[in-house]
Coordinates of N, CA and C in Angstrom, one line a residue:
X127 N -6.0 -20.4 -39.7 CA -5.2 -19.9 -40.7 C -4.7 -18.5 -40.3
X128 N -3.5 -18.4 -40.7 CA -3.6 -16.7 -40.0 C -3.0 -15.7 -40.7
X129 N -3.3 -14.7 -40.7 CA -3.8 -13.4 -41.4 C -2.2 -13.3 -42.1
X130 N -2.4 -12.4 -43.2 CA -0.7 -12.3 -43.6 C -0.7 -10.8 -44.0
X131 N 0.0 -10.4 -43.9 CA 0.2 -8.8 -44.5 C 1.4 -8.6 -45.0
X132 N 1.2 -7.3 -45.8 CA 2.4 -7.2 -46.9 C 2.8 -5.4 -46.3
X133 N 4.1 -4.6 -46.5 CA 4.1 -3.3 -45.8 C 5.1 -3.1 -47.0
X134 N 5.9 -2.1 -47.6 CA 6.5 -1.6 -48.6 C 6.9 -0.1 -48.4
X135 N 7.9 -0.2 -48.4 CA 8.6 1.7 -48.8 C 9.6 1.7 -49.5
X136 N 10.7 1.2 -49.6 CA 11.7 0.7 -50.8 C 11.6 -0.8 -51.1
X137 N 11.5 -1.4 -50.2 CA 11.2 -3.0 -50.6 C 9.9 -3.5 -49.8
X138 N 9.9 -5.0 -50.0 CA 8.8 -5.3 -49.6 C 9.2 -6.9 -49.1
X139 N 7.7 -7.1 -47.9 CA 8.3 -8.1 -47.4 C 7.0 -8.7 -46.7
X140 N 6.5 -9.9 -46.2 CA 5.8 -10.2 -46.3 C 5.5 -11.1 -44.6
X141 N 4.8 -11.3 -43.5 CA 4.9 -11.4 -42.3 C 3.7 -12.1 -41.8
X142 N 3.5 -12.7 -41.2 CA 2.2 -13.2 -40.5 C 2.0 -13.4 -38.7
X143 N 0.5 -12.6 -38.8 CA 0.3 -12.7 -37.4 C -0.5 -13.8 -36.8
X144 N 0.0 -14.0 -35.9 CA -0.8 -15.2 -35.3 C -2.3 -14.7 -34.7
X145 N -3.6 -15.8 -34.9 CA -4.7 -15.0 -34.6 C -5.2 -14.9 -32.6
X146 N -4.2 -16.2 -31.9 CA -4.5 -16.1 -31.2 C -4.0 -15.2 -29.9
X147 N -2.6 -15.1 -30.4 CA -1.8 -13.8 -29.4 C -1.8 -12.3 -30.2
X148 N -1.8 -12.2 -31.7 CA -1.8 -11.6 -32.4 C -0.4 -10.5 -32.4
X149 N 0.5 -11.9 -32.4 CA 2.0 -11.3 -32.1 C 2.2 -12.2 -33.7
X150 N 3.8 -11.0 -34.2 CA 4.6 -11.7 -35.5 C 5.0 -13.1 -34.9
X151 N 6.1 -13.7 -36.5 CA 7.1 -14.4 -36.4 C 6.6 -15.9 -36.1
X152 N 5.0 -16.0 -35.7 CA 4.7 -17.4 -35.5 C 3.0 -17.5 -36.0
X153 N 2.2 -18.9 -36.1 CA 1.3 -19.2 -36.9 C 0.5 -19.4 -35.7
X154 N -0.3 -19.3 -35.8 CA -1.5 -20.0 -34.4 C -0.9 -21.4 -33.6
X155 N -1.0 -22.0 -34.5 CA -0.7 -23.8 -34.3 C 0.4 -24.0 -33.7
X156 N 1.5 -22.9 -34.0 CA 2.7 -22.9 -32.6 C 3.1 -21.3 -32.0
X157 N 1.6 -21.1 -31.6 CA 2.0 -20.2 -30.7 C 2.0 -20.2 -29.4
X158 N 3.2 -20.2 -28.8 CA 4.1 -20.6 -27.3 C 2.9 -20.0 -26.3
X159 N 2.4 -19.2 -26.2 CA 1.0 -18.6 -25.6 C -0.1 -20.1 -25.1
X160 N -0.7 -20.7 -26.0 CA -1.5 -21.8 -26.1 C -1.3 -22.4 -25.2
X161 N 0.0 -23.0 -24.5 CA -0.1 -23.7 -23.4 C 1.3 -23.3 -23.0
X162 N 1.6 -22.8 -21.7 CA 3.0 -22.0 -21.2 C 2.9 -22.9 -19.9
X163 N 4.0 -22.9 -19.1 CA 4.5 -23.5 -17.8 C 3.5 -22.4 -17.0
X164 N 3.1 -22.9 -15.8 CA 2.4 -22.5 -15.0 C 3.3 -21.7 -14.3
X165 N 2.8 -19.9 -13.7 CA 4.0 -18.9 -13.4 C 4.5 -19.1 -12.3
X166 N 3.7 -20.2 -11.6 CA 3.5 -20.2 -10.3 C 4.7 -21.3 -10.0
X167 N 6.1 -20.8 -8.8 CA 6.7 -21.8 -9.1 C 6.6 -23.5 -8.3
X168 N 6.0 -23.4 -7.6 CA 5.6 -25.0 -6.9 C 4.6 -25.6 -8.2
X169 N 4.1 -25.0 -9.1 CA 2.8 -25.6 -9.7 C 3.6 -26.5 -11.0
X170 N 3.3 -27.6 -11.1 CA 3.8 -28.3 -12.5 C 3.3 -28.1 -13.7
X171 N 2.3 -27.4 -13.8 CA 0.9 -27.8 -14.5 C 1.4 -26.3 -15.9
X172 N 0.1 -26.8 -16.8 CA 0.4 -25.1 -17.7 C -0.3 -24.5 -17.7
X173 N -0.7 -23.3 -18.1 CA -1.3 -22.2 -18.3 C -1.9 -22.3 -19.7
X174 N -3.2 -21.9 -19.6 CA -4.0 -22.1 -20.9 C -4.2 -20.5 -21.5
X175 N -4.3 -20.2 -22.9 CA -4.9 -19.2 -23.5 C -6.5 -19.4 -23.6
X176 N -6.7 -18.4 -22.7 CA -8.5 -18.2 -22.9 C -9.1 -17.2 -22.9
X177 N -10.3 -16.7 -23.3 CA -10.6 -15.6 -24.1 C -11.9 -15.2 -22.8
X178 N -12.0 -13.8 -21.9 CA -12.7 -13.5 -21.4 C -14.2 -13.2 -21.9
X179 N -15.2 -13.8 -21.4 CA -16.2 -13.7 -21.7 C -17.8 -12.6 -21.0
X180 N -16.7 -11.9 -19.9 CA -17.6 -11.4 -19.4 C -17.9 -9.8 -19.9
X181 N -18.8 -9.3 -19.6 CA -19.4 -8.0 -19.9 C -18.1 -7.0 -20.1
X182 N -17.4 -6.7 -19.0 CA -16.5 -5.8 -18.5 C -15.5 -5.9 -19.9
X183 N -14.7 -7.3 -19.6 CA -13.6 -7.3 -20.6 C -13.8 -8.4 -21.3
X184 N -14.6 -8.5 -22.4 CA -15.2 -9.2 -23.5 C -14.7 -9.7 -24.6
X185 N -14.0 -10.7 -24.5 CA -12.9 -10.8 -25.7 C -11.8 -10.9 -25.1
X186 N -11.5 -9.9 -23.8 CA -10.0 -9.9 -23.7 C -9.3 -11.2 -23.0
X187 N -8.0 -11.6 -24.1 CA -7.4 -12.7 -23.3 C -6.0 -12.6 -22.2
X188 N -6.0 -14.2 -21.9 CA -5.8 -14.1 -20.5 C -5.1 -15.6 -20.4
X189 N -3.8 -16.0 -19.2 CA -3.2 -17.1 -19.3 C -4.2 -17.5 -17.9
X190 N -4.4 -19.0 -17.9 CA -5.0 -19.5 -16.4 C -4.6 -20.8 -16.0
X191 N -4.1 -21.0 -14.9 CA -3.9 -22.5 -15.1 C -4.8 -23.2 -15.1
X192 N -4.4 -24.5 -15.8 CA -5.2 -26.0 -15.9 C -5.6 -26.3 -14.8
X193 N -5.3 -26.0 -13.4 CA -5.2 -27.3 -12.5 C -6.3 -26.1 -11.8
X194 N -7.4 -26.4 -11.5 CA -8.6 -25.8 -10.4 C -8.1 -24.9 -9.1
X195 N -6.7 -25.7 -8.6 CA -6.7 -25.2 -7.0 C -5.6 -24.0 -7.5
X196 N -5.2 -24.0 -8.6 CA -4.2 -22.8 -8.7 C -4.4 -21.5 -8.8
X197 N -4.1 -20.8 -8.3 CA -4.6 -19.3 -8.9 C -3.7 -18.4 -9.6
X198 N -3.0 -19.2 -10.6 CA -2.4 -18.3 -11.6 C -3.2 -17.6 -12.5
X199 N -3.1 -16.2 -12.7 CA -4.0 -15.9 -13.4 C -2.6 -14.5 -14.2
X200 N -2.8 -14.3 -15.1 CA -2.3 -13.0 -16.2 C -3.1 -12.4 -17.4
X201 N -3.2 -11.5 -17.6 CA -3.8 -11.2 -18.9 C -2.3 -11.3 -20.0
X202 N -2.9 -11.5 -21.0 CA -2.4 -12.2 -21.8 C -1.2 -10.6 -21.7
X203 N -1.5 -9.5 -22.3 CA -0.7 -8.5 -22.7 C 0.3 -8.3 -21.6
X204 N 0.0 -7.9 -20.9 CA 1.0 -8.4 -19.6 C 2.2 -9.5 -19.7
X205 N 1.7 -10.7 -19.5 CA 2.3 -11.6 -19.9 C 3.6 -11.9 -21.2
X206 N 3.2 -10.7 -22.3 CA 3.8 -10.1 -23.4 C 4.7 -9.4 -23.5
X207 N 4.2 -8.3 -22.5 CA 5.4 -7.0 -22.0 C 6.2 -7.8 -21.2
X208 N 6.1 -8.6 -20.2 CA 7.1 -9.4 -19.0 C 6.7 -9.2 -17.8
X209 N 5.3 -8.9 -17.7 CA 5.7 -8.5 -16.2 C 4.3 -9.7 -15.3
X210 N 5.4 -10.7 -15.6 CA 5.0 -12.0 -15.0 C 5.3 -11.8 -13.6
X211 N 5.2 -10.8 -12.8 CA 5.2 -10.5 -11.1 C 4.0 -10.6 -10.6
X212 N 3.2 -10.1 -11.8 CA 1.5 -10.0 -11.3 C 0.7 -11.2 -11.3
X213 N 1.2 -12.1 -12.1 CA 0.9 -13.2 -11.6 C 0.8 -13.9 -10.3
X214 N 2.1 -13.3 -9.7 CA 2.0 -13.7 -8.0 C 1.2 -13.2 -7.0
X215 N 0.5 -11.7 -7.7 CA 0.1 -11.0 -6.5 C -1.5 -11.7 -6.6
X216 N -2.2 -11.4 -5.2 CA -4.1 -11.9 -4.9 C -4.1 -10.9 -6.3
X217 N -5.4 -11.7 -6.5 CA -6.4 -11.3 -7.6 C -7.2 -10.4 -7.2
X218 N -7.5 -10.5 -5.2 CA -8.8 -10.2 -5.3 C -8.5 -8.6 -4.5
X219 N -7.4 -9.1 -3.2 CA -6.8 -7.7 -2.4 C -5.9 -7.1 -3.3
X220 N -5.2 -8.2 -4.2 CA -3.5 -7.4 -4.9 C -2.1 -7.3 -3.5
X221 N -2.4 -8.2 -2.4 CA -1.0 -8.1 -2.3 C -0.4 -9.0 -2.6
X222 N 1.0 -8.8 -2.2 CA 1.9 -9.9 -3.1 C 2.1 -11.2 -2.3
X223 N 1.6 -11.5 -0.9 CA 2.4 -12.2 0.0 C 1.2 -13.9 0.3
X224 N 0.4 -13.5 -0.8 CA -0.5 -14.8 -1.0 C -1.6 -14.9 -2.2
X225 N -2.3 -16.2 -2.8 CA -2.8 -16.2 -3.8 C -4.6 -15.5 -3.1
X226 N -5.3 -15.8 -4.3 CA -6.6 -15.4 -3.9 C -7.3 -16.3 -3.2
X227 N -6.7 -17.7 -3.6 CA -7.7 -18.5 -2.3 C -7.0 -18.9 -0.9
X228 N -5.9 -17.9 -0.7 CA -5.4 -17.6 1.1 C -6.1 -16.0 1.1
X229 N -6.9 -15.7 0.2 CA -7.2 -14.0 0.9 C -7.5 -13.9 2.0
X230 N -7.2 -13.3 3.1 CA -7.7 -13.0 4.3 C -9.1 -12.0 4.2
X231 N -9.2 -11.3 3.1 CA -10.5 -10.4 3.2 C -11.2 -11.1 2.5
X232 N -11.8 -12.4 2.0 CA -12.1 -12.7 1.0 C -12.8 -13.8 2.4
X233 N -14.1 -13.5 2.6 CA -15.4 -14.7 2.8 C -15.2 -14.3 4.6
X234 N -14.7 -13.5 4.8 CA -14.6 -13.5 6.3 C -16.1 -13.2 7.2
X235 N -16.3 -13.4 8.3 CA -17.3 -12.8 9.3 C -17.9 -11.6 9.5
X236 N -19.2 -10.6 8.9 CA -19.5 -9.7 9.3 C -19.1 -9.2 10.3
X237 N -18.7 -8.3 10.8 CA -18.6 -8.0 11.9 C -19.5 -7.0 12.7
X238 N -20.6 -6.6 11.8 CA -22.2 -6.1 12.3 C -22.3 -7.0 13.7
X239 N -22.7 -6.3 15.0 CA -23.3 -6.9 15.3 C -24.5 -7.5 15.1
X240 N -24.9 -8.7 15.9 CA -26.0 -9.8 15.5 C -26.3 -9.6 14.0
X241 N -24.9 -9.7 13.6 CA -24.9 -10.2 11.8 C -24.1 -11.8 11.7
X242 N -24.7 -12.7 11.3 CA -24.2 -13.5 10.6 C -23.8 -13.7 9.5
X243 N -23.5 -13.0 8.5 CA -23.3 -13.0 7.3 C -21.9 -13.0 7.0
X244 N -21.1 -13.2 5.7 CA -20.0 -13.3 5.4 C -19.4 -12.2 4.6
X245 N -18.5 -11.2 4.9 CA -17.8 -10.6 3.2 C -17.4 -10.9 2.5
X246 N -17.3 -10.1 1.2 CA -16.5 -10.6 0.0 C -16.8 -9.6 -0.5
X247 N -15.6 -9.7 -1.6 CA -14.7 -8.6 -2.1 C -15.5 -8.4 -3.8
X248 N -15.6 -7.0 -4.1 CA -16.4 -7.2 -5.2 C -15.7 -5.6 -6.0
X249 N -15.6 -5.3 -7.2 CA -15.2 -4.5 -7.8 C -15.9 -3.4 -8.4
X250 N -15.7 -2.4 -7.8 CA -17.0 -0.8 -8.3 C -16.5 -1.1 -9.8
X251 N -17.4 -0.9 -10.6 CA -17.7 0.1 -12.1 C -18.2 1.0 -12.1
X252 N -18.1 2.1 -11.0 CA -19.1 2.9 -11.5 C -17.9 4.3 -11.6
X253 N -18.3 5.4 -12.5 CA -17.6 6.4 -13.1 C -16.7 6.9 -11.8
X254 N -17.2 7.2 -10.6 CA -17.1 7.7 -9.5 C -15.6 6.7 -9.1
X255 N -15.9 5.7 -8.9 CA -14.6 5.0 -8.2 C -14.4 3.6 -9.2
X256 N -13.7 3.6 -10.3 CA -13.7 2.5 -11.1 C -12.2 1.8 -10.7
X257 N -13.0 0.5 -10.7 CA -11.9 -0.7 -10.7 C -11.5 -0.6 -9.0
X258 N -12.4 0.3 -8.1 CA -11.9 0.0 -6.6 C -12.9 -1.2 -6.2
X259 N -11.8 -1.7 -5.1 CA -12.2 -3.1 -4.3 C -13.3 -2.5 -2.9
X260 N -14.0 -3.2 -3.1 CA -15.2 -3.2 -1.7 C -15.1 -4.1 -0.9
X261 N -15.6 -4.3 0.2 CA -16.3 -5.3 1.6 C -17.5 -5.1 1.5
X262 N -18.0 -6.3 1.1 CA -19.9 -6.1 1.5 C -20.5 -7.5 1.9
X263 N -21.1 -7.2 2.8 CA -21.9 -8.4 3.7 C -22.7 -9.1 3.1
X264 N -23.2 -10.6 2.9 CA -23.8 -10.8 1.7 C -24.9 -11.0 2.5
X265 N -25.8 -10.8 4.1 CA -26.9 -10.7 4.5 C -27.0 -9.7 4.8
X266 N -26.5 -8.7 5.8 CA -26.7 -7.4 6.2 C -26.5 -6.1 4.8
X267 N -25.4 -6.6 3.8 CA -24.6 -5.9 2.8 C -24.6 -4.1 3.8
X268 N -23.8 -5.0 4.6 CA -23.0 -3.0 5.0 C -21.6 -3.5 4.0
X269 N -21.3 -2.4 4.0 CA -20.2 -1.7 3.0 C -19.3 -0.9 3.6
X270 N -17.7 -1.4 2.8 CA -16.6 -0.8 3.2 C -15.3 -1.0 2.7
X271 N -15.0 0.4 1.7 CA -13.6 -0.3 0.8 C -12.6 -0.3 1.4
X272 N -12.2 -1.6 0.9 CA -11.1 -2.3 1.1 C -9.7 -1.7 1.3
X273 N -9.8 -0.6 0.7 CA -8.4 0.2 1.2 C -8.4 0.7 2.5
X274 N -9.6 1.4 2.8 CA -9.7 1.7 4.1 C -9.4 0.8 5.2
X275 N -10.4 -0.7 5.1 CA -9.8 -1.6 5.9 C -8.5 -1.8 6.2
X276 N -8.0 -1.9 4.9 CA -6.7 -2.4 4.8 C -5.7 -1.6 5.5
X277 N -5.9 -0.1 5.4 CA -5.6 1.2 6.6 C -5.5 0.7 7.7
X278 N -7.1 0.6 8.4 CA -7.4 0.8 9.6 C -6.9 -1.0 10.4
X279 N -6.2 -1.7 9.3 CA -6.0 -3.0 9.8 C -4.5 -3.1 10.5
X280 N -4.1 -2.2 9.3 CA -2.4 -1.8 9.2 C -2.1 -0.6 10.6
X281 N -3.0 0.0 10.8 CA -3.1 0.9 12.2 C -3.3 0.4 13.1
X282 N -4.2 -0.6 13.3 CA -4.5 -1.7 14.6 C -3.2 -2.1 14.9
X283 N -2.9 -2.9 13.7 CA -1.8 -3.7 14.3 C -0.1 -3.3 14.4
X284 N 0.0 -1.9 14.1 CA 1.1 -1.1 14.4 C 0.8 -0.7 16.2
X285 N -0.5 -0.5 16.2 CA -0.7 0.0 17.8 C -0.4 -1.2 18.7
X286 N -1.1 -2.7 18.4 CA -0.8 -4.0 19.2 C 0.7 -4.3 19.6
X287 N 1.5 -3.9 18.3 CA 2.9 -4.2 18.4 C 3.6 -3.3 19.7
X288 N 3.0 -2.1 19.6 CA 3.5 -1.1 20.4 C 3.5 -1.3 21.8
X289 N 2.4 -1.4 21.8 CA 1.5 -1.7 23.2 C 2.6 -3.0 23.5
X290 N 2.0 -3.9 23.0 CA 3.0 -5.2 23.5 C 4.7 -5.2 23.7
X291 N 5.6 -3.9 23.4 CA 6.8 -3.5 23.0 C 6.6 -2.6 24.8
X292 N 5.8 -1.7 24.9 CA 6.1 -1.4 25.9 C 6.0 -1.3 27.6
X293 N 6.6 -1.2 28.5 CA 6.7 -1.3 29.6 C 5.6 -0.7 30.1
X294 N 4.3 -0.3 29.8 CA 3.5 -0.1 30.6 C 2.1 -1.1 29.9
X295 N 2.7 -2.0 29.3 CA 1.6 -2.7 28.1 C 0.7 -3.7 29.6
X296 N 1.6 -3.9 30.7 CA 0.9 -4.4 31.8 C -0.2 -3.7 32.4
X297 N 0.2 -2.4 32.3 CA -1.0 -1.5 33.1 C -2.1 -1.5 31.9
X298 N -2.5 -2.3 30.7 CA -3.6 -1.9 29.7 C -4.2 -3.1 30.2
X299 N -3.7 -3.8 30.5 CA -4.6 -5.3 31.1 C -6.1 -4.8 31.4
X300 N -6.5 -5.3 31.1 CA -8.5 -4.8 31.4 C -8.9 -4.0 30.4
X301 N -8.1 -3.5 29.5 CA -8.6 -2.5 28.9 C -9.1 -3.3 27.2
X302 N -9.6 -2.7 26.1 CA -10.3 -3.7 25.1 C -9.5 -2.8 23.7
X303 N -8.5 -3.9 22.9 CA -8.4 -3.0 21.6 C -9.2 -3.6 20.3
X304 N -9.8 -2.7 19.5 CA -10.7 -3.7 18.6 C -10.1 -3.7 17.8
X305 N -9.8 -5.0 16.9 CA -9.1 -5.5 15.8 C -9.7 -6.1 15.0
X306 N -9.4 -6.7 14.1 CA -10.1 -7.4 12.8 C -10.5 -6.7 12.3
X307 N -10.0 -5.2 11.9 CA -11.1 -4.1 11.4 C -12.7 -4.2 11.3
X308 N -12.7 -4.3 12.6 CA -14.5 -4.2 12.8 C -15.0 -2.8 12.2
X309 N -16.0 -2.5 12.5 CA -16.6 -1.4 11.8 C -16.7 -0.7 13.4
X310 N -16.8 0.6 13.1 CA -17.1 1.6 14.0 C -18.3 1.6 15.4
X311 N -18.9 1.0 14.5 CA -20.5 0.9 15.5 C -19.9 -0.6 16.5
X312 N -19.4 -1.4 16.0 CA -19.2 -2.6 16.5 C -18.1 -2.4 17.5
X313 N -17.3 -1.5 17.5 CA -16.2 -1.4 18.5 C -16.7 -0.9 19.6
X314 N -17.8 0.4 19.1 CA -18.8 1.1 20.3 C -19.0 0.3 20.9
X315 N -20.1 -1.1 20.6 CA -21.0 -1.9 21.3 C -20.3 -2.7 21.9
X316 N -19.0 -3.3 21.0 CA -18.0 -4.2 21.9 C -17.4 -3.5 23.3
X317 N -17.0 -2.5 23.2 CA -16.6 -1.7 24.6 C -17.7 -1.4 25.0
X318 N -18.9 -1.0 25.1 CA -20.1 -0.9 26.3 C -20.2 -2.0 26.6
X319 N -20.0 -3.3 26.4 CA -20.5 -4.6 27.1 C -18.9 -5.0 27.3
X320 N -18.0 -5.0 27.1 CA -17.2 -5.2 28.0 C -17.2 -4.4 29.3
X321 N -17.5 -3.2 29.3 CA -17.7 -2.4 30.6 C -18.2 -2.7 31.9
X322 N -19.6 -3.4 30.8 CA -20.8 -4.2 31.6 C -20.2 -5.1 32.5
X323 N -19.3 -6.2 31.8 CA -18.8 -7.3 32.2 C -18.0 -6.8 33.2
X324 N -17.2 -5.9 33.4 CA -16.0 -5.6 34.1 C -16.8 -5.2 35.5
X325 N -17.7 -4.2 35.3 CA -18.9 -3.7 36.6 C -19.0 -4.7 37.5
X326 N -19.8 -5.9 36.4 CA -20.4 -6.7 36.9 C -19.2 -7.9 37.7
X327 N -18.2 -8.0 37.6 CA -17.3 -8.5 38.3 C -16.4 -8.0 39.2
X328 N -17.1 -6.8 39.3 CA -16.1 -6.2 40.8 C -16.7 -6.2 42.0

C-alpha cells in the first residue's frame, strides 16, 4: 500500500509515494523500477529492484540483472538522476572498456616470487583511504592499490610502445622489461636470473 501525503499553503492537494523507489506519481504495483530492460545493450533480459543487504550499504537499493552471466549492476538513485553510463563501467577497477567478469585485475597471478596465490580486488573502509580499491594475494596477501598498479601498468606499456617505435628497439634485444605490473622485488629477482642465464650462455 503506499504511503499518501497531503502539503497545503493556499490550496491543497493530495500525492502518493511509491514504497519501493520512493518516487511520486505511481503506486508500488506499477512502479517502472520493479523490472526495467537490462542497461546492457546485447543483454535481452531485465533488471530487478533489490534491496542491499550488506553491512556497508544496508537497505540501499540497486537495479541487477536477472540473468547470472551479466554484470549489470546500478544503484537505484543513480539510475533516477540518468546516469545509466555507470552501468557500463567494471564494478570492480571502474573502467569503462569492460564488465567485472572481463577484469583484467580481478583473480590474476601473484607475482611474489615462489608465490602461487591469486589477486583480487577488495575495497578499504577504513577512515584513512575510504572506498579505495586494493590488490591482495589470497596466500602470500602482499598488497598494492590498484591505482598505483594501474599507473605503473599504464607506464610499462607507454615505454613498450616506444621502444618497439624506435630504431634502436634492435640494440635492446637481450635486455629484460618487467611488465604485468610485477611488484618491485620481483623485477629485482627477475633481472638477477636473467643475468645468470645470459653469463651462463656466453
Amino acid at each position: 500500500m503506499a504511503e499518501k501525503f497531503s502539503s497545503s499553503s493556499n490550496f491543497k492537494w493530495d500525492f502518493e509515494i511509491c514504497q519501493l523507489c520512493e518516487q511520486p506519481s505511481h503506486i508500488a504495483i506499477s512502479c517502472p523500477w520493479m523490472y526495467s530492460k537490462c542497461m546492457i545493450r546485447r543483454c535481452i533480459r531485465l533488471c530487478m529492484l533489490l534491496f542491499c543487504d550488506g553491512n556497508i550499504s544496508k537497505g540501499k537499493k540497486y537495479l541487477k540483472c536477472q540473468f547470472p552471466d551479466c554484470d549489470s549492476f546500478i544503484w537505484l538513485e543513480d539510475a533516477i538522476k540518468g546516469k545509466n553510463s555507470t552501468a557500463m563501467k567494471c564494478h570492480l577497477c571502474g573502467d569503462d572498456d569492460h564488465l567485472g567478469k572481463d577484469c583484467p585485475w580481478e583473480g590474476y597471478p601473484c607475482r611474489r616470487p615462489r608465490c602461487s596465490g591469486w589477486r583480487h580486488i577488495l575495497t578499504s573502509h577504513t577512515e584513512q583511504n575510504p572506498k579505495n580499491k586494493y590488490l591482495v594475494c589470497d596466500k602470500c596477501h602482499s598488497f598494492k592499490w590498484l591505482s598505483d598498479a594501474i599507473v605503473k601498468h599504464q607506464g610499462t606499456t607507454k615505454q613498450e610502445q616506444l621502444l618497439s617505435k624506435s630504431p634502436s628497439s634492435s640494440r635492446m634485444k637481450g635486455k629484460h622489461i618487467c611488465n604485468d605490473v610485477p611488484d618491485d622485488d620481483f623485477c629485482e629477482e627477475f633481472d638477477l636470473k636473467a643475468r645468470d642465464m645470459d653469463a651462463t650462455q656466453r
